[in-house]
Amino acid sequence: MAPNSIVYLFGFLPVVLVVYLTLDRYGFDRIRLIALLIASCVYYSFSNPRLLLLLLFSIALNFLIGRKLTREAELSDIGSSGWLWIGVGGNLALLGYFKYANFLLTTLNQVFGTTYLIQAVLLPIGISFFTFMQLAYLVDAYNGQAARYSALEYILFVSFFPYVLSGPIVTHREVIPQFSKKRSAVTLWEDFGVGSALFFIGLFKKVILADGVSDYSTPVFNAVSHGMSLSFFESWFGALAYTAQLYFDFSGYTDMAIGAARLFGITLPTNFNSPFKASSIIEFWSRWHMTLTRFLTNYIYNPIVLQVVRSRSAARKAVIQKGVGTFGAFFAIVAYPTLLTMFISGLWHGAGWTFIAFGFLHGIYLAINHGWRMWRKTRGDATTEVSWVGRALGRFLTFVGVVVSFVFFRADSLSTACRLLKGMFLGHGISLAHSVSSHWPRIAQKLGDYHIVFEGFTYTPLVQTLFWITACYFLVWGCPNSQQWLGYFRPVLGSVKPAFPAECAWRPTISWAIVLGFIVTMALWGVIGIARPVGFLYFKF
Amino acid sequence: MSTTSRTREDIAKELTGIFHNVFDDDRIVLSDSMTAADIPEWDSLNHINLVVATEQHFEIKFKTSEVAKMANVGEFIEAIASKLQR
């Protein structure tokens, strides 16, 4: 069930909330959690009941192994590595079969010219998300850092419907203790206010912004996929529109997830913090899909780098100290772990060469970024004080790099991506509107000398495209983000700096109620009036 | 590097020295709620440098999940304290 579908908005969510609040009101503490669990199972099985069995099997496997590891760690500080590897292997086997078997087989067939076939495997929605959540739990249990949870708590933690399909990738430590929390009447109303505000902001982002701007990205990618070579402006319009679409689609989903969970008194971690305001690619990843970055950093990147640094220190080899190091140290401590982590990140997003390219590209970006910092440090530049020109340049470069990587993310094949990128970097010339040559023939003639043609914008009506792209990026760069806007009401876990100046932050006043009312009306109109197909981009992963 | 029991203040003081050394900046004043967002140079790489320098200074070794929990200075100190108690 998609959270922007009519059945969810007008049936499932209100009914579950009323039942939950009633049980809460009359003190049925355990039953209210059971109700939430049943609701989550109904939600997950809505599109295909058989997939629920897979989810429950995965949960059972991890719960039993995790419990065993926790008990062992209580006795001897650490669990048995045998059980950890069985658990990790089991998770990766499930993920591998359902997500990567077809890709692997197709690739092998291409390499060896064979024609092996397996039945089309249906991708269980959310499998990448609940697999990562549980891998982290297993490692924590093994390290003696997981409490003993009841079966009810654990199953609900993994299957909780607001985030089961597409994250945020939450941790057991931050969510499970909240299940048993008692709420006062004041908190209950505050949760309701903040939760529904975030929910409708997210719905607005999805059905108005992301779906709206997709009209200007989809035709471009389709045309290029069919072999068209588009000129400079058309290519950029398509890539910029898609970048905005992906951001509003995914951060919209996230806002809806955080909002829906909050209605039930559960506060979730931040997942987006204005990523396009980042002035370096390192900073970008600390603002984009933050819970994925947190998982990758904590459970892949850190263990690798720790291992490398410890063993190099023990062998008295060069390490990076005070931001300065040798080339060998840079390769072993920075480039190799970064590339490997981002390669895994790319593959996590999807089984395909375009995603591998996406991950690899970001690995290279990050390595360059770290290398640049080291080089500046070696030269003795103060890296903390950067002028506004430097920051603006950094933000521009970061943004362009991200847009380029999203071309790979969106394109149906590497050749489509490369053809679009060639257009973006002037490989297919520049074309301007017909009217330029009819209105200003002399200017047109001059420009013609520079191989600029006047064949118009076939795939993107100019005025609408410019309107949508401008509107989207005004919101991206010129406005506070949703958690800053609600910053005075603890919208997410961790600290939030409320929007500045304080007048820009939400307060329960008449004028803000009108703004929010407008957002709610537009969002609902988007669902009922425009009524597009409901899928979110990240449901593929 | 004494092995006698340290108070939380002792650990914080020694940790301040480690931060000054890793970031090459003696002006840093630690507070419990301080995170990577407060120190521009506190990136993923320097986080590991902090962890390794802490390990060497206190002669302890952190596990993966302990490092994962050390997101702010307060949690750093807690993690060190719980290691030293054992």
XYZ file of C-alpha atoms in Angstrom:
627
model
C 0.000 0.000 0.000
C 1.542 3.286 -1.041
C 1.224 6.072 1.554
C -0.097 8.444 -1.127
C -2.949 6.131 -2.132
C -6.572 6.927 -1.339
C -7.037 3.673 0.582
C -4.128 4.594 2.890
C -5.040 8.245 3.376
C -8.774 7.833 3.919
C -9.000 4.262 5.160
C -5.961 2.579 6.626
C -4.174 5.412 8.441
C -7.209 7.048 10.146
C -8.675 3.691 11.181
C -5.392 2.404 12.634
C -4.799 5.695 14.421
C -8.265 5.757 16.010
C -7.973 2.125 17.143
C -4.472 2.753 18.512
C -5.425 5.919 20.393
C -8.522 4.255 21.854
C -6.513 1.292 23.138
C -3.901 3.742 24.449
C -6.577 5.812 26.189
C -7.936 2.820 28.091
C -4.515 1.534 29.064
C -4.280 -1.574 26.870
C -0.540 -1.140 26.519
C 0.310 -4.505 25.066
C -2.779 -4.781 22.883
C -2.120 -1.388 21.283
C 1.285 -2.678 20.121
C -0.288 -5.903 18.858
C -2.807 -3.786 16.938
C 0.055 -1.810 15.418
C 1.798 -5.048 14.465
C -1.321 -6.467 12.789
C -1.782 -3.170 10.949
C 1.834 -3.313 9.764
C 1.370 -6.863 8.461
C -1.805 -5.868 6.615
C 0.017 -2.871 5.180
C 3.009 -4.874 3.987
C 0.949 -7.716 2.524
C -1.471 -5.410 0.728
C 0.081 -5.734 -2.724
C 1.159 -9.369 -2.431
C 0.326 -11.460 0.667
C 3.042 -14.016 -0.083
C 5.756 -11.404 0.444
C 4.629 -11.069 4.045
C 5.861 -14.616 4.637
C 9.302 -13.608 3.451
C 9.344 -10.561 5.728
C 8.254 -12.653 8.720
C 10.797 -15.367 7.893
C 13.582 -12.762 7.750
C 12.428 -11.269 11.053
C 12.257 -14.684 12.746
C 15.740 -15.635 11.537
C 17.279 -12.409 12.801
C 15.356 -12.354 16.054
C 16.422 -15.867 17.039
C 20.065 -15.399 16.082
C 20.147 -11.912 17.599
C 18.737 -13.204 20.874
C 21.328 -15.980 20.971
C 24.142 -13.498 20.299
C 22.811 -11.128 22.980
C 22.762 -13.910 25.594
C 26.285 -14.996 24.686
C 27.554 -11.425 24.817
C 26.021 -10.968 28.264
C 28.108 -13.876 29.507
C 31.395 -13.341 27.728
C 31.397 -9.767 26.378
C 31.000 -10.914 22.768
C 28.803 -13.366 20.864
C 30.027 -16.352 18.915
C 31.242 -15.310 15.492
C 29.839 -18.509 13.990
C 26.267 -17.428 14.688
C 27.008 -13.897 13.507
C 28.228 -15.199 10.162
C 25.253 -17.539 9.811
C 22.980 -14.550 10.402
C 24.834 -12.205 8.058
C 25.095 -14.956 5.436
C 21.376 -15.723 5.719
C 20.444 -12.072 5.222
C 22.782 -11.627 2.290
C 21.563 -14.889 0.715
C 17.936 -13.730 0.864
C 18.826 -10.297 -0.469
C 21.096 -11.813 -3.102
C 18.491 -14.241 -4.373
C 15.607 -11.803 -4.528
C 17.492 -8.787 -5.724
C 20.603 -9.852 -7.593
C 20.102 -13.385 -8.972
C 18.583 -12.180 -12.240
C 21.235 -9.526 -12.776
C 24.035 -11.990 -12.102
C 22.595 -14.587 -14.416
C 21.976 -12.086 -17.218
C 25.560 -10.870 -16.900
C 26.933 -14.422 -16.948
C 24.805 -15.210 -19.982
C 26.197 -12.170 -21.760
C 29.790 -13.046 -20.879
C 29.613 -16.724 -21.788
C 26.942 -16.497 -24.484
C 24.698 -18.878 -22.574
C 20.919 -18.679 -22.180
C 20.240 -19.885 -18.650
C 16.964 -18.648 -17.291
C 15.402 -18.569 -13.887
C 11.828 -17.717 -13.192
C 11.335 -14.015 -12.859
C 11.917 -13.275 -9.187
C 9.534 -10.734 -7.743
C 11.459 -8.077 -5.819
C 10.033 -7.970 -2.292
C 9.436 -4.296 -1.608
C 11.582 -2.870 1.194
C 13.937 -5.885 1.342
C 17.040 -3.696 1.047
C 15.836 -1.583 3.943
C 14.791 -4.277 6.398
C 17.883 -6.339 5.575
C 20.246 -3.464 6.465
C 18.306 -2.631 9.636
C 18.633 -6.206 10.817
C 22.280 -6.615 9.802
C 23.080 -3.680 12.066
C 21.055 -5.313 14.855
C 22.979 -8.587 14.508
C 26.366 -6.850 14.683
C 25.195 -4.887 17.745
C 23.948 -8.074 19.408
C 27.262 -9.773 18.656
C 29.128 -6.831 20.184
C 26.953 -6.886 23.288
C 25.289 -3.598 22.379
C 21.705 -4.798 21.989
C 19.215 -5.160 24.813
C 17.001 -8.232 25.137
C 13.840 -7.379 23.270
C 10.537 -9.231 23.368
C 9.386 -10.866 20.135
C 6.566 -8.328 19.870
C 8.958 -5.383 20.188
C 11.402 -6.801 17.657
C 8.816 -7.748 15.008
C 7.187 -4.336 15.304
C 10.587 -2.608 15.102
C 11.320 -4.208 11.726
C 7.830 -4.196 10.226
C 6.485 -0.830 11.515
C 4.470 0.356 8.528
C 5.594 4.004 8.235
C 9.152 2.978 7.311
C 9.034 -0.699 6.284
C 8.911 0.051 2.545
C 11.549 2.753 2.119
C 13.151 3.775 5.383
C 14.506 5.755 7.189
C 16.859 2.911 8.123
C 16.271 3.115 11.866
C 18.196 1.374 14.646
C 16.710 -0.854 17.332
C 18.292 1.388 19.949
C 16.488 4.545 18.876
C 13.067 3.042 18.128
C 12.254 0.097 20.423
C 12.449 2.023 23.752
C 9.853 4.447 22.360
C 7.226 1.707 21.939
C 6.586 1.444 25.655
C 6.621 5.187 26.294
C 3.521 6.666 27.930
C 2.285 9.918 26.459
C 0.621 12.748 28.324
C -2.350 14.509 26.740
C -0.129 17.479 25.860
C 2.464 15.301 24.121
C -0.302 13.476 22.326
C -1.610 16.696 20.787
C 1.855 17.916 19.966
C 2.663 14.609 18.288
C -0.571 14.869 16.331
C 0.205 18.422 15.206
C 3.831 17.856 14.234
C 3.121 14.426 12.766
C 0.296 15.515 10.521
C 2.154 18.682 9.458
C 5.183 16.642 8.378
C 2.966 14.047 6.756
C 1.176 16.596 4.568
C 4.398 18.429 3.698
C 5.705 15.076 2.485
C 2.530 14.334 0.560
C 2.731 17.782 -1.046
C 6.374 17.187 -2.021
C 5.415 13.903 -3.644
C 2.134 14.515 -5.438
C 2.595 18.165 -6.372
C 6.340 18.730 -6.742
C 7.927 15.367 -7.604
C 5.081 14.142 -9.795
C 4.689 17.581 -11.363
C 8.328 18.036 -12.327
C 8.553 14.428 -13.566
C 6.679 15.591 -16.691
C 9.881 17.361 -17.694
C 12.373 14.602 -16.849
C 10.620 11.443 -18.067
C 10.220 12.516 -21.750
C 13.907 13.507 -21.910
C 15.181 10.212 -20.515
C 12.746 8.278 -22.715
C 13.869 10.123 -25.842
C 17.545 9.544 -25.089
C 16.807 5.913 -24.294
C 15.288 5.586 -27.793
C 18.509 6.847 -29.332
C 17.835 10.587 -29.628
C 20.784 12.942 -29.217
C 19.524 15.999 -27.365
C 21.166 19.386 -27.342
C 22.681 21.230 -24.394
C 19.648 22.928 -22.840
C 17.238 20.029 -23.330
C 19.702 17.630 -21.732
C 20.266 19.887 -18.726
C 16.545 20.538 -18.294
C 15.944 16.787 -18.174
C 18.754 16.126 -15.702
C 17.816 19.080 -13.459
C 14.164 18.100 -13.503
C 15.038 14.536 -12.542
C 17.329 15.664 -9.725
C 14.476 17.744 -8.290
C 12.032 14.873 -8.832
C 14.201 12.347 -6.994
C 14.796 14.717 -4.096
C 11.148 15.627 -3.603
C 9.985 12.070 -4.164
C 12.334 10.511 -1.629
C 12.413 13.310 0.926
C 8.615 13.513 0.537
C 8.323 9.825 1.343
C 10.648 10.351 4.304
C 8.599 13.261 5.665
C 5.463 11.137 5.364
C 7.156 8.254 7.171
C 8.439 10.485 9.983
C 5.044 12.205 10.199
C 3.025 8.973 10.266
C 5.283 7.422 12.920
C 4.950 10.567 15.024
C 1.162 10.217 15.065
C 1.809 7.028 17.050
C 4.296 8.753 19.330
C 7.441 7.448 17.620
C 10.078 10.024 16.640
C 12.365 8.918 13.791
C 15.872 10.065 12.827
C 16.558 12.732 10.183
C 17.025 11.388 6.686
C 17.459 14.583 4.643
C 18.910 17.896 5.688
C 18.850 20.146 2.616
C 21.438 18.056 0.712
C 21.832 20.516 -2.162
C 23.010 23.186 0.271
C 26.148 21.089 0.828
C 29.375 22.756 -0.253
C 31.343 19.532 -0.653
C 30.525 15.978 -1.624
C 31.571 14.769 1.837
C 29.002 17.154 3.273
C 26.433 16.066 0.684
C 26.480 12.508 1.999
C 26.003 13.781 5.549
C 22.783 15.445 4.353
C 21.358 13.037 1.719
C 19.742 9.717 2.766
C 21.483 10.182 6.101
C 20.362 6.907 7.653
C 21.883 4.966 4.744
C 25.111 6.933 5.134
C 25.016 6.180 8.864
C 24.660 2.446 8.220
C 27.386 2.376 5.558
C 29.732 4.440 7.735
C 29.191 2.470 10.926
C 29.095 -1.069 9.585
C 31.213 -1.033 6.408
C 33.473 2.013 6.129
C 34.520 2.388 9.785
C 35.420 -1.291 10.373
C 37.535 -1.317 7.189
C 39.341 1.938 7.979
C 39.818 0.988 11.632
C 41.335 -2.305 10.589
C 43.655 -0.612 8.087
C 44.747 2.162 10.459
C 45.317 -0.207 13.387
C 47.390 -2.627 11.327
C 49.384 0.163 9.676
C 50.092 1.752 13.063
C 51.190 -1.614 14.454
C 53.489 -2.157 11.463
C 54.774 1.423 11.868
C 53.641 2.315 8.360
C 52.582 5.850 7.504
C 49.097 6.938 8.588
C 47.274 10.186 8.013
C 47.922 12.517 10.916
C 46.642 16.033 11.309
C 45.206 15.730 7.827
C 48.592 15.068 6.242
C 49.892 11.777 4.898
C 51.770 9.960 2.165
C 50.270 8.810 -1.108
C 50.364 5.186 0.064
C 48.509 6.102 3.243
C 45.962 8.045 1.205
C 45.311 5.056 -1.025
C 45.059 2.494 1.796
C 43.166 4.605 4.342
C 41.036 6.859 2.171
C 40.657 5.811 -1.455
C 40.243 2.056 -1.062
C 37.674 2.045 1.780
C 35.725 4.917 0.218
C 35.515 3.313 -3.207
C 34.541 -0.048 -1.740
C 31.847 1.464 0.490
C 30.328 3.522 -2.293
C 30.464 0.561 -4.656
C 28.379 -1.374 -2.128
C 26.098 1.646 -1.767
C 25.576 1.734 -5.539
C 24.831 -1.969 -5.679
C 22.475 -1.643 -2.718
C 20.320 0.754 -4.728
C 19.765 -1.675 -7.528
C 21.033 -4.606 -9.485
C 22.433 -2.994 -12.607
C 25.472 -1.379 -14.158
C 23.981 2.097 -13.918
C 23.826 1.793 -10.109
C 27.345 0.409 -9.949
C 28.466 3.405 -12.004
C 26.544 5.722 -9.653
C 28.257 4.265 -6.589
C 31.669 4.183 -8.169
C 31.359 7.792 -9.310
C 30.518 8.912 -5.771
C 33.436 6.858 -4.457
C 35.737 8.764 -6.798
C 34.160 12.107 -5.847
C 34.649 11.388 -2.150
C 38.241 10.228 -2.605
C 39.009 13.405 -4.579
C 37.343 15.485 -1.871
C 39.457 13.850 0.859
C 42.568 14.151 -1.315
C 41.841 17.846 -1.857
C 41.535 18.413 1.897
C 44.847 16.621 2.489
C 46.547 18.609 -0.248
C 45.336 21.915 1.185
C 46.433 20.820 4.649
C 49.858 19.869 3.291
C 50.176 23.314 1.738
C 49.316 24.790 5.119
C 46.007 26.362 4.075
C 43.485 26.784 6.848
C 40.747 24.400 5.742
C 38.218 25.634 8.266
C 37.992 29.203 7.030
C 36.684 29.196 3.499
C 35.580 32.416 1.808
C 31.994 32.725 0.552
C 33.326 32.495 -3.003
C 34.973 29.184 -2.140
C 31.784 27.928 -0.525
C 29.643 29.006 -3.495
C 32.062 27.321 -5.895
C 32.039 24.215 -3.723
C 28.268 24.139 -3.664
C 28.107 24.568 -7.444
C 30.648 21.807 -8.126
C 28.966 19.474 -5.645
C 25.595 20.080 -7.245
C 26.863 19.480 -10.790
C 28.617 16.305 -9.640
C 25.439 15.051 -8.030
C 23.304 15.874 -11.094
C 25.760 13.936 -13.280
C 25.605 10.945 -10.929
C 21.793 11.031 -10.930
C 21.844 10.699 -14.719
C 23.330 7.235 -14.166
C 20.852 6.636 -11.358
C 17.875 7.331 -13.633
C 19.007 6.084 -17.044
C 17.897 2.623 -18.183
C 21.384 1.756 -19.439
C 24.942 3.050 -19.396
C 24.683 4.029 -23.055
C 21.586 6.148 -22.376
C 23.381 7.857 -19.505
C 26.466 8.557 -21.608
C 24.390 9.911 -24.505
C 22.565 12.328 -22.201
C 25.814 13.382 -20.515
C 27.365 14.003 -23.927
C 24.490 16.386 -24.651
C 24.932 18.079 -21.258
C 28.609 18.673 -21.970
C 28.030 20.207 -25.408
C 28.647 17.043 -27.435
C 25.383 17.563 -29.330
C 25.527 21.316 -29.761
C 23.222 24.066 -28.584
C 19.723 24.636 -29.868
C 17.587 27.672 -29.064
C 13.927 28.457 -29.674
C 12.700 29.050 -33.269
C 11.403 32.451 -32.288
C 14.907 33.752 -31.641
C 15.830 33.466 -35.305
C 12.527 34.962 -36.533
C 12.607 37.906 -34.107
C 16.307 38.700 -34.143
C 17.676 37.364 -37.437
C 20.989 39.252 -37.153
C 21.784 37.953 -33.689
C 20.739 34.503 -34.848
C 23.125 34.734 -37.772
C 26.012 35.669 -35.480
C 25.192 32.826 -33.085
C 24.924 30.509 -36.069
C 28.637 31.077 -36.656
C 29.194 29.315 -33.314
C 27.154 26.284 -34.467
C 24.122 27.313 -32.421
C 20.932 26.258 -34.162
C 17.305 27.332 -33.708
C 15.395 24.113 -33.790
C 13.555 24.603 -30.531
C 12.956 22.318 -27.594
C 11.113 19.290 -28.842
C 10.920 17.339 -25.623
C 10.471 20.137 -23.153
C 8.052 23.044 -23.587
C 10.292 25.906 -22.585
C 8.157 28.124 -20.360
C 6.666 25.328 -18.257
C 10.040 23.650 -17.870
C 11.683 26.839 -16.679
C 8.785 27.505 -14.309
C 8.974 24.063 -12.685
C 12.736 23.952 -12.425
C 12.877 27.469 -10.967
C 10.093 26.723 -8.472
C 11.704 23.461 -7.324
C 15.167 24.919 -6.865
C 13.786 27.998 -5.143
C 12.328 25.636 -2.524
C 15.581 23.659 -2.407
C 17.942 26.606 -1.977
C 15.796 29.480 -0.757
C 13.656 27.879 1.961
C 14.191 26.100 5.269
C 13.626 22.343 5.096
C 10.704 20.596 6.726
C 12.416 19.778 10.022
C 13.894 23.282 10.292
C 10.425 24.679 9.665
C 9.026 22.574 12.523
C 12.263 23.039 14.458
C 10.683 24.221 17.709
C 8.736 20.969 18.103
C 11.454 18.302 17.948
C 10.352 16.837 14.590
C 13.201 14.297 14.436
C 15.710 12.614 16.737
C 18.899 14.577 17.291
C 19.327 18.310 17.323
C 17.630 20.520 14.758
C 18.428 24.176 14.236
C 15.022 25.851 13.771
C 14.525 28.019 10.707
C 16.137 31.436 10.947
C 14.900 34.134 11.407
C 12.454 32.761 13.955
C 9.468 34.154 12.009
C 10.205 31.548 9.320
C 9.683 28.672 11.751
C 6.265 27.167 12.293
C 4.225 28.178 15.328
C 0.610 27.407 16.126
C -0.683 30.726 14.752
C -3.488 31.671 12.367
C -1.150 32.656 9.534
C 0.819 29.430 9.697
C -2.456 27.513 9.860
C -3.432 29.133 6.555
C -0.086 28.137 4.992
C -0.425 24.591 6.245
C -4.060 24.498 5.134
C -2.932 25.459 1.643
C -0.338 22.653 1.640
C -2.912 20.103 2.858
C -5.489 21.220 0.283
C -2.981 21.114 -2.568
C -1.688 17.708 -1.467
C -5.168 16.199 -1.245
C -6.110 17.781 -4.552
C -2.983 16.142 -5.971
C -4.110 12.756 -4.714
C -7.783 12.983 -5.692
C -7.816 15.534 -8.522
C -4.628 14.700 -10.443
C -4.643 11.048 -9.340
C -1.473 9.758 -10.953
C -0.168 6.238 -10.455
C 1.102 6.136 -6.909
C 4.559 4.518 -6.825
C 7.579 6.149 -5.200
C 10.995 6.022 -6.887
C 12.650 4.336 -3.901
C 10.115 1.491 -3.877
C 12.387 -0.150 -6.453
C 15.189 -0.555 -3.927
C 48.744 6.791 30.949
C 47.931 5.772 34.450
C 45.864 2.677 35.065
C 44.257 4.067 38.210
C 40.571 4.832 37.972
C 39.772 8.067 36.242
C 36.766 10.294 36.835
C 34.590 11.481 33.993
C 36.336 14.881 34.261
C 39.749 13.237 33.893
C 38.607 11.431 30.764
C 37.127 14.632 29.320
C 40.382 16.459 29.973
C 42.499 13.799 28.307
C 40.035 13.574 25.424
C 40.356 17.330 24.904
C 44.082 16.812 24.383
C 43.351 14.097 21.821
C 40.927 16.386 19.963
C 43.494 19.211 19.946
C 46.066 16.859 18.524
C 43.882 15.206 15.868
C 42.401 18.482 14.608
C 45.635 20.402 15.151
C 43.636 23.117 16.913
C 44.141 24.008 20.591
C 41.083 26.261 20.707
C 38.572 23.386 20.690
C 36.542 23.254 23.909
C 34.594 20.026 24.308
C 31.013 19.752 25.501
C 28.916 16.600 25.812
C 26.480 17.502 23.062
C 29.200 18.449 20.572
C 28.933 16.456 17.324
C 30.675 16.276 13.967
C 28.386 19.097 12.835
C 30.145 21.489 15.249
C 33.692 20.883 14.015
C 34.027 21.322 10.239
C 37.011 18.968 9.999
C 35.289 16.174 11.935
C 34.584 13.955 8.905
C 34.460 10.171 8.571
C 38.244 9.933 8.298
C 38.990 12.133 11.297
C 36.378 10.215 13.262
C 38.529 7.113 12.830
C 41.655 9.102 13.701
C 39.920 10.180 16.912
C 38.926 6.598 17.697
C 42.423 5.209 17.063
C 44.114 8.011 19.006
C 41.693 7.375 21.890
C 42.394 3.640 21.760
C 46.132 4.198 21.882
C 45.970 6.798 24.634
C 43.722 4.804 26.984
C 45.064 1.405 25.879
C 41.626 0.092 25.005
C 40.034 -1.321 21.868
C 36.525 -0.476 20.673
C 34.163 -2.846 18.915
C 32.282 -1.911 15.725
C 29.007 -1.216 17.526
C 30.731 0.836 20.206
C 32.261 3.078 17.553
C 28.813 3.302 15.956
C 27.383 4.670 19.205
C 30.062 7.348 19.583
C 28.273 10.093 17.684
C 28.915 12.970 20.103
C 31.519 13.878 22.701
C 29.344 12.717 25.620
C 28.999 9.269 24.050
C 32.752 9.205 23.411
C 33.369 9.758 27.110
C 30.740 7.152 28.094
C 32.314 4.588 25.772
C 35.799 5.233 27.189
C 34.525 5.135 30.775
C 32.719 1.818 30.282
C 35.864 0.322 28.701
C 38.089 1.508 31.565
C 35.752 0.036 34.171
C 36.227 -3.495 32.855
